[in-house]
PDB file of C-alpha atoms in Angstrom:
ATOM      1  CA  UNK L 653      57.869 106.953  96.787  1.00  0.00           C
ATOM      2  CA  UNK L 654      57.398 103.751  98.741  1.00  0.00           C
ATOM      3  CA  UNK L 655      59.939 102.547 101.299  1.00  0.00           C
ATOM      4  CA  UNK L 656      59.749  98.803 101.867  1.00  0.00           C
ATOM      5  CA  UNK L 657      61.238  97.277 105.030  1.00  0.00           C
ATOM      6  CA  UNK L 658      60.595  93.569 104.648  1.00  0.00           C
ATOM      7  CA  UNK L 659      62.416  92.144 107.674  1.00  0.00           C
ATOM      8  CA  UNK L 660      61.629  93.156 111.260  1.00  0.00           C
ATOM      9  CA  UNK L 661      61.073  91.623 114.689  1.00  0.00           C
ATOM     10  CA  UNK L 662      58.857  92.371 117.676  1.00  0.00           C
ATOM     11  CA  UNK L 663      58.871  91.068 121.245  1.00  0.00           C
ATOM     12  CA  UNK L 664      56.812  88.142 119.977  1.00  0.00           C
ATOM     13  CA  UNK L 665      60.214  86.671 119.099  1.00  0.00           C
ATOM     14  CA  UNK L 666      63.568  88.315 119.877  1.00  0.00           C
ATOM     15  CA  UNK L 667      62.774  92.004 119.392  1.00  0.00           C
ATOM     16  CA  UNK L 668      61.853  94.299 122.276  1.00  0.00           C
ATOM     17  CA  UNK L 669      58.973  96.396 120.892  1.00  0.00           C
ATOM     18  CA  UNK L 670      55.347  95.394 120.877  1.00  0.00           C
ATOM     19  CA  UNK L 671      54.002  95.008 117.315  1.00  0.00           C
ATOM     20  CA  UNK L 672      52.039  98.246 117.688  1.00  0.00           C
ATOM     21  CA  UNK L 673      55.144 100.163 118.777  1.00  0.00           C
ATOM     22  CA  UNK L 674      57.148  98.586 115.956  1.00  0.00           C
ATOM     23  CA  UNK L 675      54.634  99.803 113.383  1.00  0.00           C
ATOM     24  CA  UNK L 676      54.589 103.292 114.902  1.00  0.00           C
ATOM     25  CA  UNK L 677      58.379 103.452 114.757  1.00  0.00           C
ATOM     26  CA  UNK L 678      58.346 102.252 111.154  1.00  0.00           C
ATOM     27  CA  UNK L 679      55.942 105.065 110.236  1.00  0.00           C
ATOM     28  CA  UNK L 680      58.186 107.571 112.032  1.00  0.00           C
ATOM     29  CA  UNK L 681      61.150 106.279 110.008  1.00  0.00           C
ATOM     30  CA  UNK L 682      59.329 106.794 106.723  1.00  0.00           C
ATOM     31  CA  UNK L 683      58.532 103.137 106.032  1.00  0.00           C
ATOM     32  CA  UNK L 684      55.397 102.731 103.917  1.00  0.00           C
ATOM     33  CA  UNK L 685      55.387  98.915 103.593  1.00  0.00           C
ATOM     34  CA  UNK L 686      56.484  96.876 106.617  1.00  0.00           C
ATOM     35  CA  UNK L 687      56.788  93.108 106.954  1.00  0.00           C
ATOM     36  CA  UNK L 688      56.672  91.670 110.470  1.00  0.00           C
ATOM     37  CA  UNK L 689      58.857  88.558 110.268  1.00  0.00           C
ATOM     38  CA  UNK L 690      59.192  87.201 113.796  1.00  0.00           C
ATOM     39  CA  UNK L 691      61.105  83.975 114.317  1.00  0.00           C
ATOM     40  CA  UNK L 692      58.856  80.910 114.045  1.00  0.00           C
ATOM     41  CA  UNK L 693      55.690  82.740 115.090  1.00  0.00           C
ATOM     42  CA  UNK L 694      52.860  84.810 113.610  1.00  0.00           C
ATOM     43  CA  UNK L 695      51.368  85.820 116.956  1.00  0.00           C
ATOM     44  CA  UNK L 696      52.084  89.532 116.502  1.00  0.00           C
ATOM     45  CA  UNK L 697      50.513  89.960 113.090  1.00  0.00           C
ATOM     46  CA  UNK L 698      46.990  90.793 114.277  1.00  0.00           C
ATOM     47  CA  UNK L 699      48.187  93.641 116.502  1.00  0.00           C
ATOM     48  CA  UNK L 700      50.554  94.877 113.797  1.00  0.00           C
ATOM     49  CA  UNK L 701      47.780  94.881 111.186  1.00  0.00           C
ATOM     50  CA  UNK L 702      45.520  96.979 113.387  1.00  0.00           C
ATOM     51  CA  UNK L 703      48.341  99.411 114.112  1.00  0.00           C
ATOM     52  CA  UNK L 704      49.258  99.669 110.424  1.00  0.00           C
ATOM     53  CA  UNK L 705      45.657 100.515 109.532  1.00  0.00           C
ATOM     54  CA  UNK L 706      45.721 103.328 112.101  1.00  0.00           C
ATOM     55  CA  UNK L 707      49.119 104.615 110.961  1.00  0.00           C
ATOM     56  CA  UNK L 708      48.243 104.473 107.267  1.00  0.00           C
ATOM     57  CA  UNK L 709      51.003 102.105 106.182  1.00  0.00           C
ATOM     58  CA  UNK L 710      50.844  98.632 104.663  1.00  0.00           C
ATOM     59  CA  UNK L 711      51.592  95.594 106.816  1.00  0.00           C
ATOM     60  CA  UNK L 712      52.763  92.417 105.117  1.00  0.00           C
ATOM     61  CA  UNK L 713      52.309  89.311 107.272  1.00  0.00           C
ATOM     62  CA  UNK L 714      55.542  87.364 107.439  1.00  0.00           C
ATOM     63  CA  UNK L 715      57.679  84.919 109.385  1.00  0.00           C
ATOM     64  CA  UNK L 716      61.331  83.860 109.639  1.00  0.00           C
ATOM     65  CA  UNK L 717      62.105  80.148 109.867  1.00  0.00           C
ATOM     66  CA  UNK L 718      65.404  78.762 111.125  1.00  0.00           C
ATOM     67  CA  UNK L 719      66.562  75.900 108.882  1.00  0.00           C
ATOM     68  CA  UNK L 720      69.511  73.575 108.483  1.00  0.00           C
ATOM     69  CA  UNK L 721      71.420  73.243 105.211  1.00  0.00           C
ATOM     70  CA  UNK L 722      74.509  71.022 105.029  1.00  0.00           C
ATOM     71  CA  UNK L 723      75.124  71.522 108.743  1.00  0.00           C
ATOM     72  CA  UNK L 724      74.749  75.312 108.575  1.00  0.00           C
ATOM     73  CA  UNK L 725      71.919  77.311 110.120  1.00  0.00           C
ATOM     74  CA  UNK L 726      70.049  79.309 107.474  1.00  0.00           C
ATOM     75  CA  UNK L 727      67.125  81.692 107.906  1.00  0.00           C
ATOM     76  CA  UNK L 728      64.267  81.715 105.404  1.00  0.00           C
ATOM     77  CA  UNK L 729      61.792  84.599 105.492  1.00  0.00           C
ATOM     78  CA  UNK L 730      58.219  84.137 104.313  1.00  0.00           C
ATOM     79  CA  UNK L 731      56.555  87.282 102.941  1.00  0.00           C
ATOM     80  CA  UNK L 732      52.880  88.000 102.296  1.00  0.00           C
ATOM     81  CA  UNK L 733      51.805  84.743 103.915  1.00  0.00           C
ATOM     82  CA  UNK L 734      48.364  83.751 105.148  1.00  0.00           C
ATOM     83  CA  UNK L 735      49.095  83.300 108.871  1.00  0.00           C
ATOM     84  CA  UNK L 736      45.886  81.321 109.331  1.00  0.00           C
ATOM     85  CA  UNK L 737      46.570  78.774 106.587  1.00  0.00           C
ATOM     86  CA  UNK L 738      46.578  75.223 108.036  1.00  0.00           C
ATOM     87  CA  UNK L 739      50.113  74.584 106.750  1.00  0.00           C
ATOM     88  CA  UNK L 740      51.422  77.694 108.505  1.00  0.00           C
ATOM     89  CA  UNK L 741      49.540  76.953 111.716  1.00  0.00           C
ATOM     90  CA  UNK L 742      50.997  73.428 111.761  1.00  0.00           C
ATOM     91  CA  UNK L 743      54.507  74.714 111.006  1.00  0.00           C
ATOM     92  CA  UNK L 744      54.412  77.245 113.838  1.00  0.00           C
ATOM     93  CA  UNK L 745      53.169  74.570 116.235  1.00  0.00           C
ATOM     94  CA  UNK L 746      55.949  72.202 115.159  1.00  0.00           C
ATOM     95  CA  UNK L 747      58.606  74.869 115.644  1.00  0.00           C
ATOM     96  CA  UNK L 748      57.174  75.807 119.038  1.00  0.00           C
ATOM     97  CA  UNK L 749      57.226  72.181 120.176  1.00  0.00           C
ATOM     98  CA  UNK L 750      60.825  71.798 119.009  1.00  0.00           C
ATOM     99  CA  UNK L 751      61.862  74.922 120.898  1.00  0.00           C
ATOM    100  CA  UNK L 752      60.134  73.638 124.049  1.00  0.00           C
ATOM    101  CA  UNK L 753      61.980  70.312 123.832  1.00  0.00           C
ATOM    102  CA  UNK L 754      65.281  72.122 123.385  1.00  0.00           C
ATOM    103  CA  UNK L 755      64.562  74.481 126.284  1.00  0.00           C
ATOM    104  CA  UNK L 756      63.820  71.577 128.609  1.00  0.00           C
ATOM    105  CA  UNK L 757      67.144  69.955 127.684  1.00  0.00           C
ATOM    106  CA  UNK L 758      69.043  73.211 128.214  1.00  0.00           C
ATOM    107  CA  UNK L 759      67.411  73.649 131.617  1.00  0.00           C
ATOM    108  CA  UNK L 760      68.308  70.087 132.619  1.00  0.00           C
ATOM    109  CA  UNK L 761      71.957  70.687 131.729  1.00  0.00           C
ATOM    110  CA  UNK L 762      72.068  73.970 133.626  1.00  0.00           C
ATOM    111  CA  UNK L 763      70.424  72.339 136.661  1.00  0.00           C
ATOM    112  CA  UNK L 764      73.227  69.767 136.762  1.00  0.00           C
ATOM    113  CA  UNK L 765      75.656  72.688 136.864  1.00  0.00           C
ATOM    114  CA  UNK L 766      73.971  74.047 139.986  1.00  0.00           C
ATOM    115  CA  UNK L 767      71.549  76.472 138.342  1.00  0.00           C
ATOM    116  CA  UNK L 768      67.976  75.315 139.027  1.00  0.00           C
ATOM    117  CA  UNK L 769      64.793  76.990 137.809  1.00  0.00           C
ATOM    118  CA  UNK L 770      66.178  78.204 134.509  1.00  0.00           C
ATOM    119  CA  UNK L 771      63.285  76.910 132.391  1.00  0.00           C
ATOM    120  CA  UNK L 772      60.724  78.824 134.421  1.00  0.00           C
ATOM    121  CA  UNK L 773      63.008  81.855 134.494  1.00  0.00           C
ATOM    122  CA  UNK L 774      63.564  81.796 130.736  1.00  0.00           C
ATOM    123  CA  UNK L 775      59.830  81.464 130.075  1.00  0.00           C
ATOM    124  CA  UNK L 776      59.190  84.469 132.296  1.00  0.00           C
ATOM    125  CA  UNK L 777      61.686  86.463 130.260  1.00  0.00           C
ATOM    126  CA  UNK L 778      60.067  85.303 127.002  1.00  0.00           C
ATOM    127  CA  UNK L 779      56.712  86.549 128.344  1.00  0.00           C
ATOM    128  CA  UNK L 780      54.689  84.404 125.981  1.00  0.00           C
ATOM    129  CA  UNK L 781      56.969  85.019 123.011  1.00  0.00           C
ATOM    130  CA  UNK L 782      59.176  82.540 121.168  1.00  0.00           C
ATOM    131  CA  UNK L 783      61.439  80.856 123.713  1.00  0.00           C
ATOM    132  CA  UNK L 784      65.162  80.823 122.967  1.00  0.00           C
ATOM    133  CA  UNK L 785      68.658  80.962 124.410  1.00  0.00           C
ATOM    134  CA  UNK L 786      68.639  84.761 124.900  1.00  0.00           C
ATOM    135  CA  UNK L 787      65.879  84.304 127.474  1.00  0.00           C
ATOM    136  CA  UNK L 788      68.010  81.802 129.377  1.00  0.00           C
ATOM    137  CA  UNK L 789      70.882  84.277 129.234  1.00  0.00           C
ATOM    138  CA  UNK L 790      68.729  87.078 130.642  1.00  0.00           C
ATOM    139  CA  UNK L 791      67.616  84.861 133.507  1.00  0.00           C
ATOM    140  CA  UNK L 792      71.198  83.797 134.257  1.00  0.00           C
ATOM    141  CA  UNK L 793      72.123  87.475 134.559  1.00  0.00           C
ATOM    142  CA  UNK L 794      69.175  88.170 136.850  1.00  0.00           C
ATOM    143  CA  UNK L 795      70.025  85.160 139.024  1.00  0.00           C
ATOM    144  CA  UNK L 796      73.626  86.314 139.373  1.00  0.00           C
ATOM    145  CA  UNK L 797      75.218  83.390 137.544  1.00  0.00           C
ATOM    146  CA  UNK L 798      76.754  85.642 134.866  1.00  0.00           C
ATOM    147  CA  UNK L 799      77.262  89.358 134.388  1.00  0.00           C
ATOM    148  CA  UNK L 800      76.332  89.785 130.732  1.00  0.00           C
ATOM    149  CA  UNK L 801      74.684  88.186 127.710  1.00  0.00           C
ATOM    150  CA  UNK L 802      78.106  87.705 126.178  1.00  0.00           C
ATOM    151  CA  UNK L 803      79.363  85.861 129.251  1.00  0.00           C
ATOM    152  CA  UNK L 804      76.246  83.676 129.355  1.00  0.00           C
ATOM    153  CA  UNK L 805      76.911  82.433 125.836  1.00  0.00           C
ATOM    154  CA  UNK L 806      80.677  82.127 126.196  1.00  0.00           C
ATOM    155  CA  UNK L 807      80.400  80.216 129.468  1.00  0.00           C
ATOM    156  CA  UNK L 808      77.195  78.178 129.192  1.00  0.00           C
ATOM    157  CA  UNK L 809      74.945  78.605 126.144  1.00  0.00           C
ATOM    158  CA  UNK L 810      77.181  78.954 123.104  1.00  0.00           C
ATOM    159  CA  UNK L 811      78.116  76.191 120.695  1.00  0.00           C
ATOM    160  CA  UNK L 812      80.066  73.464 122.453  1.00  0.00           C
ATOM    161  CA  UNK L 813      79.481  74.937 125.923  1.00  0.00           C
ATOM    162  CA  UNK L 814      78.020  72.947 128.875  1.00  0.00           C
ATOM    163  CA  UNK L 815      74.452  74.146 128.254  1.00  0.00           C
ATOM    164  CA  UNK L 816      74.512  73.812 124.484  1.00  0.00           C
ATOM    165  CA  UNK L 817      71.670  71.816 122.911  1.00  0.00           C
ATOM    166  CA  UNK L 818      71.333  71.717 119.154  1.00  0.00           C
ATOM    167  CA  UNK L 819      68.030  72.952 117.783  1.00  0.00           C
ATOM    168  CA  UNK L 820      65.745  70.622 115.844  1.00  0.00           C
ATOM    169  CA  UNK L 821      65.573  72.601 112.626  1.00  0.00           C
ATOM    170  CA  UNK L 822      63.624  71.819 109.446  1.00  0.00           C
ATOM    171  CA  UNK L 823      65.248  71.541 106.046  1.00  0.00           C
ATOM    172  CA  UNK L 824      65.092  74.410 103.580  1.00  0.00           C
ATOM    173  CA  UNK L 825      62.682  72.350 101.500  1.00  0.00           C
ATOM    174  CA  UNK L 826      60.294  72.013 104.464  1.00  0.00           C
ATOM    175  CA  UNK L 827      60.386  75.725 105.302  1.00  0.00           C
ATOM    176  CA  UNK L 828      59.890  76.814 101.704  1.00  0.00           C
ATOM    177  CA  UNK L 829      57.028  74.328 101.412  1.00  0.00           C
ATOM    178  CA  UNK L 830      55.258  75.814 104.428  1.00  0.00           C
ATOM    179  CA  UNK L 831      55.632  79.347 103.077  1.00  0.00           C
ATOM    180  CA  UNK L 832      54.478  78.515  99.556  1.00  0.00           C
ATOM    181  CA  UNK L 833      51.513  76.497 100.859  1.00  0.00           C
ATOM    182  CA  UNK L 834      50.451  79.574 102.842  1.00  0.00           C
ATOM    183  CA  UNK L 835      50.509  81.689  99.689  1.00  0.00           C
ATOM    184  CA  UNK L 836      53.762  83.446 100.514  1.00  0.00           C
ATOM    185  CA  UNK L 837      57.110  84.163  98.906  1.00  0.00           C
ATOM    186  CA  UNK L 838      60.190  82.416 100.331  1.00  0.00           C
ATOM    187  CA  UNK L 839      63.278  84.618 100.750  1.00  0.00           C
ATOM    188  CA  UNK L 840      66.833  83.758 101.833  1.00  0.00           C
ATOM    189  CA  UNK L 841      67.513  86.154 104.714  1.00  0.00           C
ATOM    190  CA  UNK L 842      70.787  88.141 105.035  1.00  0.00           C
ATOM    191  CA  UNK L 843      72.823  85.741 102.847  1.00  0.00           C
ATOM    192  CA  UNK L 844      76.114  87.558 103.440  1.00  0.00           C
ATOM    193  CA  UNK L 845      75.940  86.947 107.198  1.00  0.00           C
ATOM    194  CA  UNK L 846      76.489  83.206 106.795  1.00  0.00           C
ATOM    195  CA  UNK L 847      80.131  83.935 105.882  1.00  0.00           C
ATOM    196  CA  UNK L 848      80.151  81.316 103.147  1.00  0.00           C
ATOM    197  CA  UNK L 849      82.375  81.425 100.116  1.00  0.00           C
ATOM    198  CA  UNK L 850      80.521  82.776  97.116  1.00  0.00           C
ATOM    199  CA  UNK L 851      80.740  79.293  95.582  1.00  0.00           C
ATOM    200  CA  UNK L 852      79.058  77.667  98.577  1.00  0.00           C
ATOM    201  CA  UNK L 853      76.453  80.429  98.749  1.00  0.00           C
ATOM    202  CA  UNK L 854      75.745  79.798  95.082  1.00  0.00           C
ATOM    203  CA  UNK L 855      75.063  76.123  95.841  1.00  0.00           C
ATOM    204  CA  UNK L 856      72.670  77.149  98.604  1.00  0.00           C
ATOM    205  CA  UNK L 857      70.788  79.479  96.268  1.00  0.00           C
ATOM    206  CA  UNK L 858      70.668  76.858  93.536  1.00  0.00           C
ATOM    207  CA  UNK L 859      69.073  74.357  95.917  1.00  0.00           C
ATOM    208  CA  UNK L 860      66.756  77.045  97.292  1.00  0.00           C
ATOM    209  CA  UNK L 861      65.450  77.784  93.790  1.00  0.00           C
ATOM    210  CA  UNK L 862      65.036  74.066  93.081  1.00  0.00           C
ATOM    211  CA  UNK L 863      62.644  73.636  96.044  1.00  0.00           C
ATOM    212  CA  UNK L 864      60.501  76.674  95.194  1.00  0.00           C
ATOM    213  CA  UNK L 865      62.352  79.659  96.671  1.00  0.00           C
ATOM    214  CA  UNK L 866      61.844  82.906  94.769  1.00  0.00           C
ATOM    215  CA  UNK L 867      63.875  85.690  96.385  1.00  0.00           C
ATOM    216  CA  UNK L 868      66.891  86.691  98.467  1.00  0.00           C
ATOM    217  CA  UNK L 869      67.746  89.734 100.535  1.00  0.00           C
ATOM    218  CA  UNK L 870      70.073  91.803  98.385  1.00  0.00           C
ATOM    219  CA  UNK L 871      70.117  94.570 100.999  1.00  0.00           C
ATOM    220  CA  UNK L 872      70.136  93.761 104.728  1.00  0.00           C
ATOM    221  CA  UNK L 873      70.612  96.710 107.057  1.00  0.00           C
ATOM    222  CA  UNK L 874      73.549  99.091 106.651  1.00  0.00           C
ATOM    223  CA  UNK L 875      75.831  96.865 104.622  1.00  0.00           C
ATOM    224  CA  UNK L 876      78.912  97.727 102.569  1.00  0.00           C
ATOM    225  CA  UNK L 877      78.431  98.613  98.883  1.00  0.00           C
ATOM    226  CA  UNK L 878      80.555  95.665  97.759  1.00  0.00           C
ATOM    227  CA  UNK L 879      78.232  93.288  99.624  1.00  0.00           C
ATOM    228  CA  UNK L 880      75.222  94.782  97.839  1.00  0.00           C
ATOM    229  CA  UNK L 881      77.075  94.384  94.536  1.00  0.00           C
ATOM    230  CA  UNK L 882      77.830  90.718  95.222  1.00  0.00           C
ATOM    231  CA  UNK L 883      74.279  89.966  96.363  1.00  0.00           C
ATOM    232  CA  UNK L 884      72.876  91.699  93.271  1.00  0.00           C
ATOM    233  CA  UNK L 885      75.053  89.579  91.013  1.00  0.00           C
ATOM    234  CA  UNK L 886      73.968  86.378  92.774  1.00  0.00           C
ATOM    235  CA  UNK L 887      70.270  87.291  92.654  1.00  0.00           C
ATOM    236  CA  UNK L 888      70.458  87.967  88.943  1.00  0.00           C
ATOM    237  CA  UNK L 889      72.547  84.859  88.264  1.00  0.00           C
ATOM    238  CA  UNK L 890      70.025  82.544  89.934  1.00  0.00           C
ATOM    239  CA  UNK L 891      66.918  84.361  88.720  1.00  0.00           C
ATOM    240  CA  UNK L 892      65.860  85.483  92.195  1.00  0.00           C
ATOM    241  CA  UNK L 893      63.765  88.488  93.082  1.00  0.00           C
ATOM    242  CA  UNK L 894      65.468  91.004  95.382  1.00  0.00           C
ATOM    243  CA  UNK L 895      64.252  91.849  98.872  1.00  0.00           C
ATOM    244  CA  UNK L 896      65.466  94.419 101.392  1.00  0.00           C
ATOM    245  CA  UNK L 897      65.011  95.007 105.098  1.00  0.00           C
ATOM    246  CA  UNK L 898      66.588  96.271 108.280  1.00  0.00           C
ATOM    247  CA  UNK L 899      66.333  93.059 110.338  1.00  0.00           C
ATOM    248  CA  UNK L 900      65.280  95.431 113.123  1.00  0.00           C
ATOM    249  CA  UNK L 901      65.307  94.098 116.688  1.00  0.00           C
ATOM    250  CA  UNK L 902      66.003  96.988 119.093  1.00  0.00           C
ATOM    251  CA  UNK L 903      65.986 100.790 118.748  1.00  0.00           C
ATOM    252  CA  UNK L 904      69.625 101.397 119.761  1.00  0.00           C
ATOM    253  CA  UNK L 905      71.233  99.638 116.781  1.00  0.00           C
ATOM    254  CA  UNK L 906      71.432 102.214 113.943  1.00  0.00           C
ATOM    255  CA  UNK L 907      72.914  99.653 111.545  1.00  0.00           C
ATOM    256  CA  UNK L 908      69.601  97.744 111.825  1.00  0.00           C
ATOM    257  CA  UNK L 909      67.196 100.663 112.200  1.00  0.00           C
ATOM    258  CA  UNK L 910      63.834 100.496 110.463  1.00  0.00           C
ATOM    259  CA  UNK L 911      64.097 101.927 106.968  1.00  0.00           C
ATOM    260  CA  UNK L 912      67.787 102.799 107.408  1.00  0.00           C
ATOM    261  CA  UNK L 913      69.358 101.019 104.453  1.00  0.00           C
ATOM    262  CA  UNK L 914      70.203 101.650 100.820  1.00  0.00           C
ATOM    263  CA  UNK L 915      67.655 101.002  98.109  1.00  0.00           C
ATOM    264  CA  UNK L 916      67.785  98.033  95.786  1.00  0.00           C
ATOM    265  CA  UNK L 917      70.070  98.293  92.749  1.00  0.00           C
ATOM    266  CA  UNK L 918      68.194  99.347  89.633  1.00  0.00           C
ATOM    267  CA  UNK L 919      68.826  96.139  87.705  1.00  0.00           C
ATOM    268  CA  UNK L 920      67.218  93.925  90.377  1.00  0.00           C
ATOM    269  CA  UNK L 921      63.650  92.676  90.226  1.00  0.00           C
ATOM    270  CA  UNK L 922      62.030  93.844  93.488  1.00  0.00           C
ATOM    271  CA  UNK L 923      60.221  91.101  95.353  1.00  0.00           C
ATOM    272  CA  UNK L 924      57.110  93.257  95.746  1.00  0.00           C
ATOM    273  CA  UNK L 925      56.496  92.883  92.013  1.00  0.00           C
ATOM    274  CA  UNK L 926      55.146  89.451  92.986  1.00  0.00           C
ATOM    275  CA  UNK L 927      52.180  90.923  94.878  1.00  0.00           C
ATOM    276  CA  UNK L 928      51.866  94.638  93.965  1.00  0.00           C
TER     277      UNK L 928
END
């Protein structure tokens, strides 16, 4: 029996394992089909593919785009993409440039607060991966400005705080367009985590379908049975295929461990039917 984990992250974005180590852990956890879906980058896919071939599991190339919908941040996963397609290459470059612009603005704000060198420090923490606020937070801890990640966000980096700079995010239509152009399947990631009313979430899914989206995560990590029930009902209502994944980032979070989640409900159409 196949075990699909179609949402995972490596240190190429905000995970902590190299792609090779991620694949090895997935194999250890019984995963037979793994999608690497790093935020706004496909840089780890080559290493993951090689590791998957050695481990004897299937690697699906993927990505996770951050988008903006009616003022709310939404994540759209792309599965089974061609990472070398010109549309995907251009999208990744655009997202990287936007993150660089944001990082420079964050660093400028922090410098005015008496914390110089944060851009260089954050880039060192990113180590060539996708640059984001967690890397600034790690540097602020190292430099002695804060004691924890939580404090860094509550004091400086969180929404409305002195170092807050809003990200330049694409629309859902743009992100879905990039994914579809690259031959992939667009999936709404962890829809329950947006804490929307079911009515508002329904409007999101309706618009997502209208611009070419095909699937949603019905199961995301160790979620409550009633959440799975609600997501199943929404997927079936809007004619969406069902995806599942751990959203793995680090090994010490059992609720997001590779392969550690319930299977899809029987009356869902699994997203892998689109490429199997």
